[in-house]
Amino acid sequence: DLNAARGPILFEPGGASMSDAAVNQSGIDDAVAAARKADVAVVFVGTDTNGVGEGTDRTTLDMPGSQEKLVQAVFAANPKTVVVLINGYSLAITWEKEHIPAILEAWYGGQQQGTAIADALFGDINPGGHLSQTWFHSVTDLADFHDNDVTHGRTYMYYHAEPLFPFGLGLS
C-alpha cells in the first residue's frame, strides 16, 4: 500500500549536490534504517546540471556519486523499493533494471513535478511516455565518437546490440 509509504524523506545528502561523490555514509545508514520500517521505500536519484552542457562531455553513464550504493542499500533493507529518476540524460541503471520492482523516469519536470510524481506513485494517474533516446549499459556500448557514419551503430536504427532501454520504449 503506497499510502503507508507517505512519511519521512529517506535520504537527504545534507545539502550536497546530487553529483557530489562524497555522499555522507550516515545519510545512507539513515535511509536504510527508515527503509526497514517502511512498507515501501521510495528513493529519488538522478542528476543535476554539473558536468553536462554545451562544450562538456560525460565520461560515464553511471549515476553520479554514491547514488547506486544508496539504491542498493535501501533495496537490501526493503525489497519493496521504488526508484524515481530525476535526470536530464540517460543513465546506465543496469543493476536497478534487474533488481528494482518499479522505476519511474521523471526527467526534469518543473515546479509541479512533485505533485505529478506523487500522483503517479499513489495511482491517481497512469504515467506514460516514450523514450526519445536509447539508453545504454555503459559508454563502451557507444559508437566511436570520431566515426560519423550512422550505419556503424551511431543511431538506434543501426545499433544491433541489446540496449538497456531502446529508443521509443514506453510503459505505463
PDB file of C-alpha atoms in Angstrom:
ATOM      1  CA  ASP A   1       0.000   0.000   0.000  1.00  0.00           C
ATOM      2  CA  LEU A   2       1.727   3.145  -1.192  1.00  0.00           C
ATOM      3  CA  ASN A   3      -0.365   5.328   1.106  1.00  0.00           C
ATOM      4  CA  ALA A   4       1.537   3.755   4.003  1.00  0.00           C
ATOM      5  CA  ALA A   5       4.760   4.972   2.384  1.00  0.00           C
ATOM      6  CA  ARG A   6       3.899   8.614   2.978  1.00  0.00           C
ATOM      7  CA  GLY A   7       6.399   9.613   5.570  1.00  0.00           C
ATOM      8  CA  PRO A   8       9.883  10.981   6.018  1.00  0.00           C
ATOM      9  CA  ILE A   9      12.306  11.557   3.208  1.00  0.00           C
ATOM     10  CA  LEU A  10      14.541   8.506   3.280  1.00  0.00           C
ATOM     11  CA  PHE A  11      17.731  10.241   2.209  1.00  0.00           C
ATOM     12  CA  GLU A  12      18.891  13.789   2.063  1.00  0.00           C
ATOM     13  CA  PRO A  13      22.584  14.270   1.329  1.00  0.00           C
ATOM     14  CA  GLY A  14      22.988  17.165   3.749  1.00  0.00           C
ATOM     15  CA  GLY A  15      22.747  19.855   1.107  1.00  0.00           C
ATOM     16  CA  ALA A  16      25.419  18.291  -1.098  1.00  0.00           C
ATOM     17  CA  SER A  17      24.970  18.347  -4.847  1.00  0.00           C
ATOM     18  CA  MET A  18      23.426  15.191  -6.264  1.00  0.00           C
ATOM     19  CA  SER A  19      26.638  14.723  -8.226  1.00  0.00           C
ATOM     20  CA  ASP A  20      28.839  15.044  -5.131  1.00  0.00           C
ATOM     21  CA  ALA A  21      30.886  11.831  -4.942  1.00  0.00           C
ATOM     22  CA  ALA A  22      31.404  12.220  -1.188  1.00  0.00           C
ATOM     23  CA  VAL A  23      27.886  11.347  -0.053  1.00  0.00           C
ATOM     24  CA  ASN A  24      27.747  11.005   3.717  1.00  0.00           C
ATOM     25  CA  GLN A  25      27.593   7.325   4.789  1.00  0.00           C
ATOM     26  CA  SER A  26      25.480   8.309   7.782  1.00  0.00           C
ATOM     27  CA  GLY A  27      22.827   9.535   5.335  1.00  0.00           C
ATOM     28  CA  ILE A  28      22.797   6.128   3.657  1.00  0.00           C
ATOM     29  CA  ASP A  29      22.611   4.475   7.076  1.00  0.00           C
ATOM     30  CA  ASP A  30      19.633   6.709   7.967  1.00  0.00           C
ATOM     31  CA  ALA A  31      17.933   5.787   4.689  1.00  0.00           C
ATOM     32  CA  VAL A  32      18.439   2.078   5.368  1.00  0.00           C
ATOM     33  CA  ALA A  33      17.022   2.417   8.882  1.00  0.00           C
ATOM     34  CA  ALA A  34      13.946   4.235   7.546  1.00  0.00           C
ATOM     35  CA  ALA A  35      13.516   1.699   4.712  1.00  0.00           C
ATOM     36  CA  ARG A  36      13.470  -1.173   7.196  1.00  0.00           C
ATOM     37  CA  LYS A  37      10.493   0.414   8.967  1.00  0.00           C
ATOM     38  CA  ALA A  38       8.576   1.365   5.807  1.00  0.00           C
ATOM     39  CA  ASP A  39       6.033  -0.686   3.877  1.00  0.00           C
ATOM     40  CA  VAL A  40       7.520   0.758   0.665  1.00  0.00           C
ATOM     41  CA  ALA A  41      10.776   2.667   0.205  1.00  0.00           C
ATOM     42  CA  VAL A  42      10.960   5.429  -2.406  1.00  0.00           C
ATOM     43  CA  VAL A  43      14.425   6.601  -3.440  1.00  0.00           C
ATOM     44  CA  PHE A  44      14.879   9.733  -5.540  1.00  0.00           C
ATOM     45  CA  VAL A  45      18.122   9.756  -7.529  1.00  0.00           C
ATOM     46  CA  GLY A  46      19.415  11.301 -10.707  1.00  0.00           C
ATOM     47  CA  THR A  47      21.499  14.169 -11.987  1.00  0.00           C
ATOM     48  CA  ASP A  48      21.905  17.885 -11.743  1.00  0.00           C
ATOM     49  CA  THR A  49      23.442  20.254 -14.280  1.00  0.00           C
ATOM     50  CA  ASN A  50      27.054  19.763 -13.119  1.00  0.00           C
ATOM     51  CA  GLY A  51      29.203  18.147 -15.781  1.00  0.00           C
ATOM     52  CA  VAL A  52      26.775  18.496 -18.663  1.00  0.00           C
ATOM     53  CA  GLY A  53      26.014  21.161 -21.201  1.00  0.00           C
ATOM     54  CA  GLU A  54      27.436  22.745 -24.285  1.00  0.00           C
ATOM     55  CA  GLY A  55      31.159  22.031 -24.550  1.00  0.00           C
ATOM     56  CA  THR A  56      31.095  19.409 -21.782  1.00  0.00           C
ATOM     57  CA  ASP A  57      31.281  15.665 -22.331  1.00  0.00           C
ATOM     58  CA  ARG A  58      30.436  12.973 -19.818  1.00  0.00           C
ATOM     59  CA  THR A  59      32.944  10.180 -19.332  1.00  0.00           C
ATOM     60  CA  THR A  60      30.431   7.771 -17.767  1.00  0.00           C
ATOM     61  CA  LEU A  61      26.752   6.921 -17.961  1.00  0.00           C
ATOM     62  CA  ASP A  62      26.661   5.912 -14.288  1.00  0.00           C
ATOM     63  CA  MET A  63      24.636   7.764 -11.690  1.00  0.00           C
ATOM     64  CA  PRO A  64      26.777  10.442 -10.063  1.00  0.00           C
ATOM     65  CA  GLY A  65      28.301   9.989  -6.646  1.00  0.00           C
ATOM     66  CA  SER A  66      27.173   7.209  -4.339  1.00  0.00           C
ATOM     67  CA  GLN A  67      23.599   7.057  -5.552  1.00  0.00           C
ATOM     68  CA  GLU A  68      23.799   3.471  -6.793  1.00  0.00           C
ATOM     69  CA  LYS A  69      25.247   2.476  -3.413  1.00  0.00           C
ATOM     70  CA  LEU A  70      22.265   4.201  -1.783  1.00  0.00           C
ATOM     71  CA  VAL A  71      19.745   2.388  -4.010  1.00  0.00           C
ATOM     72  CA  GLN A  72      21.390  -0.978  -3.364  1.00  0.00           C
ATOM     73  CA  ALA A  73      21.480  -0.427   0.397  1.00  0.00           C
ATOM     74  CA  VAL A  74      17.828   0.653   0.574  1.00  0.00           C
ATOM     75  CA  PHE A  75      16.757  -2.282  -1.609  1.00  0.00           C
ATOM     76  CA  ALA A  76      18.676  -4.706   0.628  1.00  0.00           C
ATOM     77  CA  ALA A  77      16.762  -3.284   3.597  1.00  0.00           C
ATOM     78  CA  ASN A  78      13.381  -3.261   1.837  1.00  0.00           C
ATOM     79  CA  PRO A  79      12.789  -5.154  -1.421  1.00  0.00           C
ATOM     80  CA  LYS A  80       9.634  -3.084  -1.979  1.00  0.00           C
ATOM     81  CA  THR A  81      11.726  -0.200  -3.267  1.00  0.00           C
ATOM     82  CA  VAL A  82      10.692   2.286  -5.932  1.00  0.00           C
ATOM     83  CA  VAL A  83      13.363   4.348  -7.692  1.00  0.00           C
ATOM     84  CA  VAL A  84      12.352   7.743  -9.046  1.00  0.00           C
ATOM     85  CA  LEU A  85      14.842   9.129 -11.566  1.00  0.00           C
ATOM     86  CA  ILE A  86      15.119  12.894 -11.899  1.00  0.00           C
ATOM     87  CA  ASN A  87      17.685  13.486 -14.588  1.00  0.00           C
ATOM     88  CA  GLY A  88      18.440  15.304 -17.792  1.00  0.00           C
ATOM     89  CA  TYR A  89      20.051  12.469 -19.713  1.00  0.00           C
ATOM     90  CA  SER A  90      20.115   8.687 -19.912  1.00  0.00           C
ATOM     91  CA  LEU A  91      21.839   6.702 -17.188  1.00  0.00           C
ATOM     92  CA  ALA A  92      23.362   3.222 -17.045  1.00  0.00           C
ATOM     93  CA  ILE A  93      20.993   1.761 -14.458  1.00  0.00           C
ATOM     94  CA  THR A  94      21.575  -1.888 -15.318  1.00  0.00           C
ATOM     95  CA  TRP A  95      21.570  -3.060 -11.681  1.00  0.00           C
ATOM     96  CA  GLU A  96      18.376  -1.135 -10.957  1.00  0.00           C
ATOM     97  CA  LYS A  97      16.615  -2.571 -14.007  1.00  0.00           C
ATOM     98  CA  GLU A  98      17.498  -6.111 -12.879  1.00  0.00           C
ATOM     99  CA  HIS A  99      16.533  -5.693  -9.205  1.00  0.00           C
ATOM    100  CA  ILE A 100      14.179  -2.790  -8.503  1.00  0.00           C
ATOM    101  CA  PRO A 101      10.482  -3.691  -8.915  1.00  0.00           C
ATOM    102  CA  ALA A 102       9.416  -0.183 -10.008  1.00  0.00           C
ATOM    103  CA  ILE A 103      11.345   2.634 -11.687  1.00  0.00           C
ATOM    104  CA  LEU A 104       9.679   5.928 -12.566  1.00  0.00           C
ATOM    105  CA  GLU A 105      11.505   8.208 -15.013  1.00  0.00           C
ATOM    106  CA  ALA A 106      10.529  11.782 -14.173  1.00  0.00           C
ATOM    107  CA  TRP A 107      13.168  13.803 -16.102  1.00  0.00           C
ATOM    108  CA  TYR A 108      13.203  17.483 -15.084  1.00  0.00           C
ATOM    109  CA  GLY A 109       9.530  18.219 -14.689  1.00  0.00           C
ATOM    110  CA  GLY A 110       9.246  21.788 -13.436  1.00  0.00           C
ATOM    111  CA  GLN A 111       7.525  23.199 -10.390  1.00  0.00           C
ATOM    112  CA  GLN A 112       4.617  20.710 -10.360  1.00  0.00           C
ATOM    113  CA  GLN A 113       6.926  17.720 -10.672  1.00  0.00           C
ATOM    114  CA  GLY A 114       6.476  16.676  -7.035  1.00  0.00           C
ATOM    115  CA  THR A 115       2.704  16.614  -7.422  1.00  0.00           C
ATOM    116  CA  ALA A 116       2.943  14.636 -10.675  1.00  0.00           C
ATOM    117  CA  ILE A 117       5.315  12.093  -9.117  1.00  0.00           C
ATOM    118  CA  ALA A 118       3.064  11.680  -6.078  1.00  0.00           C
ATOM    119  CA  ASP A 119       0.028  11.227  -8.342  1.00  0.00           C
ATOM    120  CA  ALA A 120       1.868   8.508 -10.270  1.00  0.00           C
ATOM    121  CA  LEU A 121       3.179   6.720  -7.176  1.00  0.00           C
ATOM    122  CA  PHE A 122      -0.203   6.702  -5.451  1.00  0.00           C
ATOM    123  CA  GLY A 123      -2.033   5.525  -8.568  1.00  0.00           C
ATOM    124  CA  ASP A 124      -4.014   8.719  -9.125  1.00  0.00           C
ATOM    125  CA  ILE A 125      -2.715   8.858 -12.710  1.00  0.00           C
ATOM    126  CA  ASN A 126      -1.307   6.294 -15.112  1.00  0.00           C
ATOM    127  CA  PRO A 127       2.056   7.694 -16.232  1.00  0.00           C
ATOM    128  CA  GLY A 128       3.064   7.105 -19.802  1.00  0.00           C
ATOM    129  CA  GLY A 129       5.552   8.227 -22.388  1.00  0.00           C
ATOM    130  CA  HIS A 130       8.178   7.031 -24.822  1.00  0.00           C
ATOM    131  CA  LEU A 131      11.934   7.379 -24.592  1.00  0.00           C
ATOM    132  CA  SER A 132      13.379   9.897 -27.001  1.00  0.00           C
ATOM    133  CA  GLN A 133      16.779   8.237 -26.865  1.00  0.00           C
ATOM    134  CA  THR A 134      18.372   4.816 -26.478  1.00  0.00           C
ATOM    135  CA  TRP A 135      19.749   4.040 -23.022  1.00  0.00           C
ATOM    136  CA  PHE A 136      22.990   2.039 -22.961  1.00  0.00           C
ATOM    137  CA  HIS A 137      24.595  -0.224 -20.350  1.00  0.00           C
ATOM    138  CA  SER A 138      27.876   1.733 -20.407  1.00  0.00           C
ATOM    139  CA  VAL A 139      29.972   4.083 -22.512  1.00  0.00           C
ATOM    140  CA  THR A 140      31.605   1.026 -24.103  1.00  0.00           C
ATOM    141  CA  ASP A 141      28.291   0.440 -25.927  1.00  0.00           C
ATOM    142  CA  LEU A 142      28.530   3.799 -27.694  1.00  0.00           C
ATOM    143  CA  ALA A 143      29.793   4.183 -31.240  1.00  0.00           C
ATOM    144  CA  ASP A 144      33.259   5.658 -31.735  1.00  0.00           C
ATOM    145  CA  PHE A 145      32.913   9.405 -31.251  1.00  0.00           C
ATOM    146  CA  HIS A 146      35.070  10.136 -34.286  1.00  0.00           C
ATOM    147  CA  ASP A 147      33.142   7.809 -36.608  1.00  0.00           C
ATOM    148  CA  ASN A 148      30.226   9.782 -38.017  1.00  0.00           C
ATOM    149  CA  ASP A 149      28.935   7.005 -40.273  1.00  0.00           C
ATOM    150  CA  VAL A 150      25.469   6.401 -38.779  1.00  0.00           C
ATOM    151  CA  THR A 151      25.450   2.822 -40.081  1.00  0.00           C
ATOM    152  CA  HIS A 152      28.259   1.955 -37.623  1.00  0.00           C
ATOM    153  CA  GLY A 153      25.888   1.926 -34.657  1.00  0.00           C
ATOM    154  CA  ARG A 154      25.558   5.697 -34.380  1.00  0.00           C
ATOM    155  CA  THR A 155      21.746   5.700 -34.182  1.00  0.00           C
ATOM    156  CA  TYR A 156      19.108   3.382 -32.746  1.00  0.00           C
ATOM    157  CA  MET A 157      18.347   2.117 -36.262  1.00  0.00           C
ATOM    158  CA  TYR A 158      21.884   0.734 -36.659  1.00  0.00           C
ATOM    159  CA  TYR A 159      22.673  -0.279 -33.088  1.00  0.00           C
ATOM    160  CA  HIS A 160      22.482  -4.084 -33.126  1.00  0.00           C
ATOM    161  CA  ALA A 161      23.339  -4.993 -29.528  1.00  0.00           C
ATOM    162  CA  GLU A 162      20.743  -5.166 -26.766  1.00  0.00           C
ATOM    163  CA  PRO A 163      20.393  -1.678 -25.224  1.00  0.00           C
ATOM    164  CA  LEU A 164      19.396  -1.126 -21.622  1.00  0.00           C
ATOM    165  CA  PHE A 165      16.227   0.591 -22.863  1.00  0.00           C
ATOM    166  CA  PRO A 166      15.552   1.029 -26.601  1.00  0.00           C
ATOM    167  CA  PHE A 167      14.554   4.250 -28.322  1.00  0.00           C
ATOM    168  CA  GLY A 168      10.773   4.661 -28.198  1.00  0.00           C
ATOM    169  CA  LEU A 169      10.199   2.330 -25.244  1.00  0.00           C
ATOM    170  CA  GLY A 170       7.047   3.343 -23.469  1.00  0.00           C
ATOM    171  CA  LEU A 171       5.430   1.704 -20.479  1.00  0.00           C
ATOM    172  CA  SER A 172       2.708   2.675 -18.057  1.00  0.00           C
TER     173      SER A 172
END
